[in-house]
XYZ file of C-alpha atoms in Angstrom:
328
model
C -10.122 39.153 32.571
C -8.858 35.662 33.458
C -6.455 34.071 31.020
C -8.609 31.846 28.778
C -7.508 28.215 28.340
C -9.306 26.177 25.675
C -8.819 22.400 25.786
C -9.291 20.590 22.482
C -10.937 17.187 23.081
C -10.465 14.777 20.175
C -12.158 11.405 19.702
C -10.226 8.792 21.653
C -9.090 11.344 24.213
C -7.626 9.938 27.430
C -9.834 11.148 30.294
C -6.956 11.590 32.746
C -5.060 13.946 30.443
C -8.265 15.729 29.462
C -8.951 16.588 33.104
C -5.495 17.955 33.925
C -5.932 21.526 32.573
C -9.222 22.027 34.407
C -7.785 20.620 37.621
C -4.603 22.741 37.554
C -5.613 25.981 35.829
C -9.112 25.847 37.249
C -7.723 25.855 40.825
C -5.296 28.745 40.325
C -6.239 31.775 42.397
C -4.440 34.930 43.448
C -2.775 34.432 46.823
C -2.631 38.146 47.625
C -4.407 38.971 50.922
C -8.112 39.523 50.338
C -7.895 38.671 46.638
C -8.659 35.076 45.662
C -9.831 35.841 42.128
C -9.742 33.113 39.503
C -6.676 33.505 37.289
C -7.803 31.254 34.413
C -11.058 30.433 32.672
C -11.011 26.883 31.259
C -13.387 25.586 28.576
C -13.387 22.355 26.571
C -14.227 22.173 22.888
C -14.527 19.651 20.080
C -13.533 19.839 16.411
C -17.254 19.490 15.662
C -20.320 21.412 16.857
C -21.155 20.892 20.549
C -21.880 17.266 21.302
C -20.432 13.963 22.505
C -16.739 13.115 22.152
C -15.559 9.519 22.503
C -12.874 8.783 25.064
C -10.619 5.739 25.230
C -12.694 4.553 28.206
C -16.210 3.120 28.268
C -17.856 6.553 28.291
C -18.070 9.708 26.217
C -17.872 13.321 27.353
C -20.168 16.131 26.299
C -18.263 19.053 24.789
C -20.388 22.161 25.146
C -18.284 24.209 22.731
C -17.410 23.785 19.068
C -14.109 24.644 17.341
C -14.939 28.356 17.208
C -14.060 28.459 20.936
C -10.416 28.189 19.848
C -10.656 31.728 18.497
C -11.156 32.993 22.052
C -8.138 31.190 23.523
C -5.065 32.729 25.101
C -3.728 29.185 25.538
C -4.789 26.040 23.651
C -4.126 22.637 25.260
C -4.212 19.426 23.210
C -4.379 16.283 25.412
C -3.470 12.803 24.195
C -5.807 10.738 22.029
C -5.690 7.119 20.865
C -7.634 7.863 17.675
C -5.405 10.313 15.819
C -5.654 8.437 12.488
C -3.672 10.188 9.731
C -2.123 12.540 12.289
C -0.326 9.586 13.881
C 0.071 7.456 10.764
C 1.005 10.055 8.144
C 1.800 13.245 10.067
C -1.029 15.273 8.536
C -4.135 16.938 9.923
C -7.621 15.774 9.024
C -9.900 18.313 7.379
C -11.768 18.821 10.669
C -8.569 19.433 12.607
C -7.180 21.803 9.990
C -10.415 23.798 10.061
C -10.308 23.885 13.856
C -6.692 25.074 13.950
C -7.563 27.858 11.540
C -9.552 29.469 14.383
C -6.449 29.837 16.565
C -5.198 33.414 16.623
C -1.525 34.245 15.969
C 0.390 34.507 19.228
C -1.804 32.008 21.084
C 0.220 29.805 23.411
C 0.084 26.132 22.380
C 0.459 23.237 24.818
C 0.390 19.483 24.263
C 0.108 16.673 26.796
C 1.633 13.301 25.864
C 0.842 12.349 22.242
C -1.089 15.586 21.771
C 2.303 16.682 20.417
C 1.489 14.798 17.198
C -1.322 17.268 16.529
C 0.918 20.307 17.025
C 3.570 18.688 14.840
C 1.136 17.825 12.048
C -0.064 21.431 12.132
C 3.528 22.588 11.548
C 3.712 24.338 14.908
C 6.789 22.390 16.066
C 8.937 22.674 12.935
C 12.524 23.479 13.879
C 11.687 23.469 17.580
C 12.608 21.211 20.483
C 9.731 19.021 21.670
C 8.954 15.904 23.665
C 6.232 13.295 23.889
C 5.655 10.013 25.718
C 8.937 8.076 25.787
C 7.341 5.016 24.144
C 6.331 7.111 21.097
C 9.504 9.203 20.813
C 11.227 7.135 18.107
C 8.098 7.019 15.943
C 7.506 10.734 16.511
C 11.059 11.550 15.390
C 10.803 9.389 12.255
C 7.465 10.953 11.313
C 8.644 14.513 11.975
C 12.411 14.662 11.281
C 12.311 18.449 11.256
C 11.570 18.499 15.015
C 14.307 18.222 17.659
C 12.813 15.462 19.807
C 14.083 14.953 23.350
C 12.629 11.715 24.771
C 14.354 12.033 28.133
C 12.581 14.995 29.738
C 9.241 15.597 31.433
C 8.410 18.708 29.430
C 9.921 21.379 27.197
C 9.109 25.072 27.433
C 9.951 26.742 24.128
C 8.218 30.004 24.925
C 4.905 30.077 23.083
C 4.867 26.315 22.438
C 5.201 23.771 25.260
C 5.139 19.976 25.064
C 5.079 17.324 27.777
C 5.653 13.635 28.212
C 2.826 11.323 29.158
C 0.253 11.264 31.914
C 1.546 12.883 35.134
C 4.083 14.965 33.198
C 1.058 16.945 31.989
C 0.480 17.980 35.604
C 4.105 19.064 35.868
C 3.822 21.127 32.702
C 0.585 22.838 33.725
C 2.034 23.677 37.153
C 5.114 25.031 35.392
C 2.890 27.295 33.290
C 1.076 28.562 36.391
C 4.471 29.211 38.012
C 5.677 31.006 34.888
C 2.527 33.120 34.672
C 1.923 33.911 38.341
C 4.895 32.790 40.423
C 5.847 30.077 42.851
C 3.345 30.934 45.585
C 0.335 30.477 43.283
C 1.737 27.263 41.775
C 2.486 25.827 45.218
C -1.053 26.658 46.345
C -2.478 24.765 43.339
C -0.169 21.822 44.067
C -1.357 21.682 47.677
C -4.983 21.708 46.570
C -4.264 18.953 44.061
C -2.078 16.958 46.488
C 0.870 16.656 44.088
C 4.530 17.660 44.389
C 4.819 21.421 43.765
C 7.709 21.137 41.344
C 9.396 18.535 39.150
C 11.917 20.118 36.846
C 11.217 19.701 33.140
C 14.679 18.275 32.571
C 14.087 15.361 34.910
C 14.182 11.954 33.255
C 10.851 10.566 31.999
C 11.688 6.948 32.475
C 13.667 5.845 35.524
C 14.349 2.132 35.425
C 14.104 1.715 39.183
C 11.765 4.489 40.390
C 11.148 2.681 43.699
C 13.966 1.032 45.644
C 13.880 -2.696 46.135
C 12.675 -3.875 49.531
C 15.418 -3.531 52.120
C 17.601 -1.394 49.827
C 18.863 1.898 51.250
C 17.597 5.026 49.486
C 18.791 8.617 49.146
C 15.629 10.215 50.511
C 17.081 11.259 53.865
C 20.086 12.872 52.200
C 17.846 14.921 49.930
C 15.706 16.095 52.838
C 18.875 16.985 54.774
C 20.209 18.985 51.825
C 16.951 20.868 51.292
C 17.093 22.109 54.897
C 20.521 23.707 54.363
C 20.702 24.795 50.729
C 22.350 28.057 51.799
C 25.331 26.129 53.181
C 28.132 24.338 51.326
C 27.031 20.754 50.632
C 29.570 18.204 49.474
C 28.776 14.936 47.799
C 30.530 13.035 50.556
C 28.331 14.804 53.140
C 25.202 13.513 51.412
C 26.670 10.019 51.050
C 27.533 9.926 54.754
C 23.895 10.678 55.638
C 22.994 7.359 54.024
C 26.117 5.487 55.248
C 27.178 4.868 51.651
C 30.371 5.353 49.705
C 30.319 8.297 47.309
C 30.306 5.927 44.343
C 27.370 3.870 45.630
C 25.436 6.973 46.657
C 25.905 8.608 43.244
C 24.721 5.485 41.431
C 21.713 5.052 43.734
C 20.819 8.744 43.458
C 20.741 8.564 39.659
C 18.590 5.425 39.795
C 16.047 7.140 42.054
C 16.068 10.740 40.770
C 17.150 10.323 37.151
C 19.841 13.020 37.500
C 23.133 13.402 39.348
C 23.328 14.813 42.907
C 25.090 17.917 41.563
C 22.383 18.595 38.982
C 19.700 18.061 41.596
C 21.332 20.487 44.047
C 21.701 23.169 41.378
C 18.026 22.861 40.430
C 16.887 23.090 44.057
C 19.004 26.192 44.560
C 17.613 27.820 41.427
C 14.114 27.117 42.744
C 15.024 28.666 46.112
C 16.483 31.712 44.351
C 13.362 31.997 42.244
C 11.160 32.059 45.345
C 13.326 34.743 46.963
C 13.326 36.894 43.824
C 9.543 36.675 43.636
C 8.682 37.202 47.296
C 11.424 39.418 48.783
C 13.352 42.601 48.071
C 16.681 41.020 48.981
C 19.637 42.131 46.879
C 20.999 39.753 44.250
C 24.054 39.214 46.467
C 21.850 38.194 49.410
C 19.696 35.931 47.231
C 22.890 34.278 46.038
C 23.996 33.631 49.613
C 20.586 32.468 50.859
C 20.110 30.049 47.960
C 23.571 28.531 48.301
C 25.243 29.913 45.196
C 27.590 32.046 47.265
C 28.243 34.804 44.755
C 26.060 36.924 42.517
C 28.109 35.771 39.523
C 27.362 32.113 40.229
C 23.669 32.923 40.780
C 23.460 34.796 37.473
C 25.076 31.929 35.576
C 22.711 29.318 36.996
C 19.537 31.410 36.703
C 20.418 32.417 33.144
C 20.998 28.772 32.199
C 17.772 27.562 33.863
C 15.360 30.426 33.143
C 16.933 32.230 30.197
C 17.099 35.601 31.965
C 19.194 37.277 34.644
C 17.964 37.347 38.275
C 17.186 41.066 38.019
C 15.284 40.626 34.753
C 13.372 37.663 36.209
C 12.307 39.694 39.252
C 11.262 42.643 37.107
C 9.357 40.488 34.596
C 7.625 38.452 37.294
C 6.489 41.486 39.268
C 5.254 43.235 36.125
C 3.207 40.153 35.227
C 1.893 39.777 38.775
C 0.673 43.374 38.921
C -0.704 43.388 35.389
C 1.528 46.188 34.192
């Protein structure tokens, strides 16, 4: 059976965020030859019996399912809402929300998009955990829920069975990350192509980059990044990247941080982990060969980086991914 995703639409829901789970999970299909089966079933529910739900736009949506649909969920997604009332003001659930959350089975994966994190926090599902939300709400969120380890500088946080994202487009990044985690890079990349979005933005990337687009006439680091991506398996020095843009190392490093939100070294390591991940999923290459082909050089270096990024060793990642992909 497809993994069942239930999206909880609250009054004041933001239509963009509400549509993300359907757009991402609803497009995920097996990429095995001759397969093409749907990997997720997505339904939308309200905290009340089926009926209209107000959005923050000039229209309402019709939720065809009531809160009892939450009892059928493998994953529950809570998008942002501008009408959270006591959830936002006092950090407590309304009676309707508490009754709705009571339907959720133990072990169900919980996901929030943007300020949907307030709902998970008010329900006590984020206590003692790391979490994020929209950068503009992070200070208020931390004051209201001091027991949560809030990180305002990331796109999303994967804490296993509970995942939280920053605002708007970061919800796309998180949902693609979940597809990648569940079914691998090939499926996630296929969804990204269908949706016409970048296939991967690392969760640790900065939410808010003060100069996301270079000023007119100002040199950028785009060519250097493209050059590096074409030769990840080779040694790449910072001065090599700077020379591609005819910049000094100091200027290049500053410009790179302004545009990408992270340092060139961090960016290279993340790209190499992603390359290693693809090779572990799609080939039978030895760990030593994966290390060489992804640019880490040695199996020891590969293990250190994969463990830090994914929480498991390369061998364990390959075994876990293939078990999940085959349904064993």
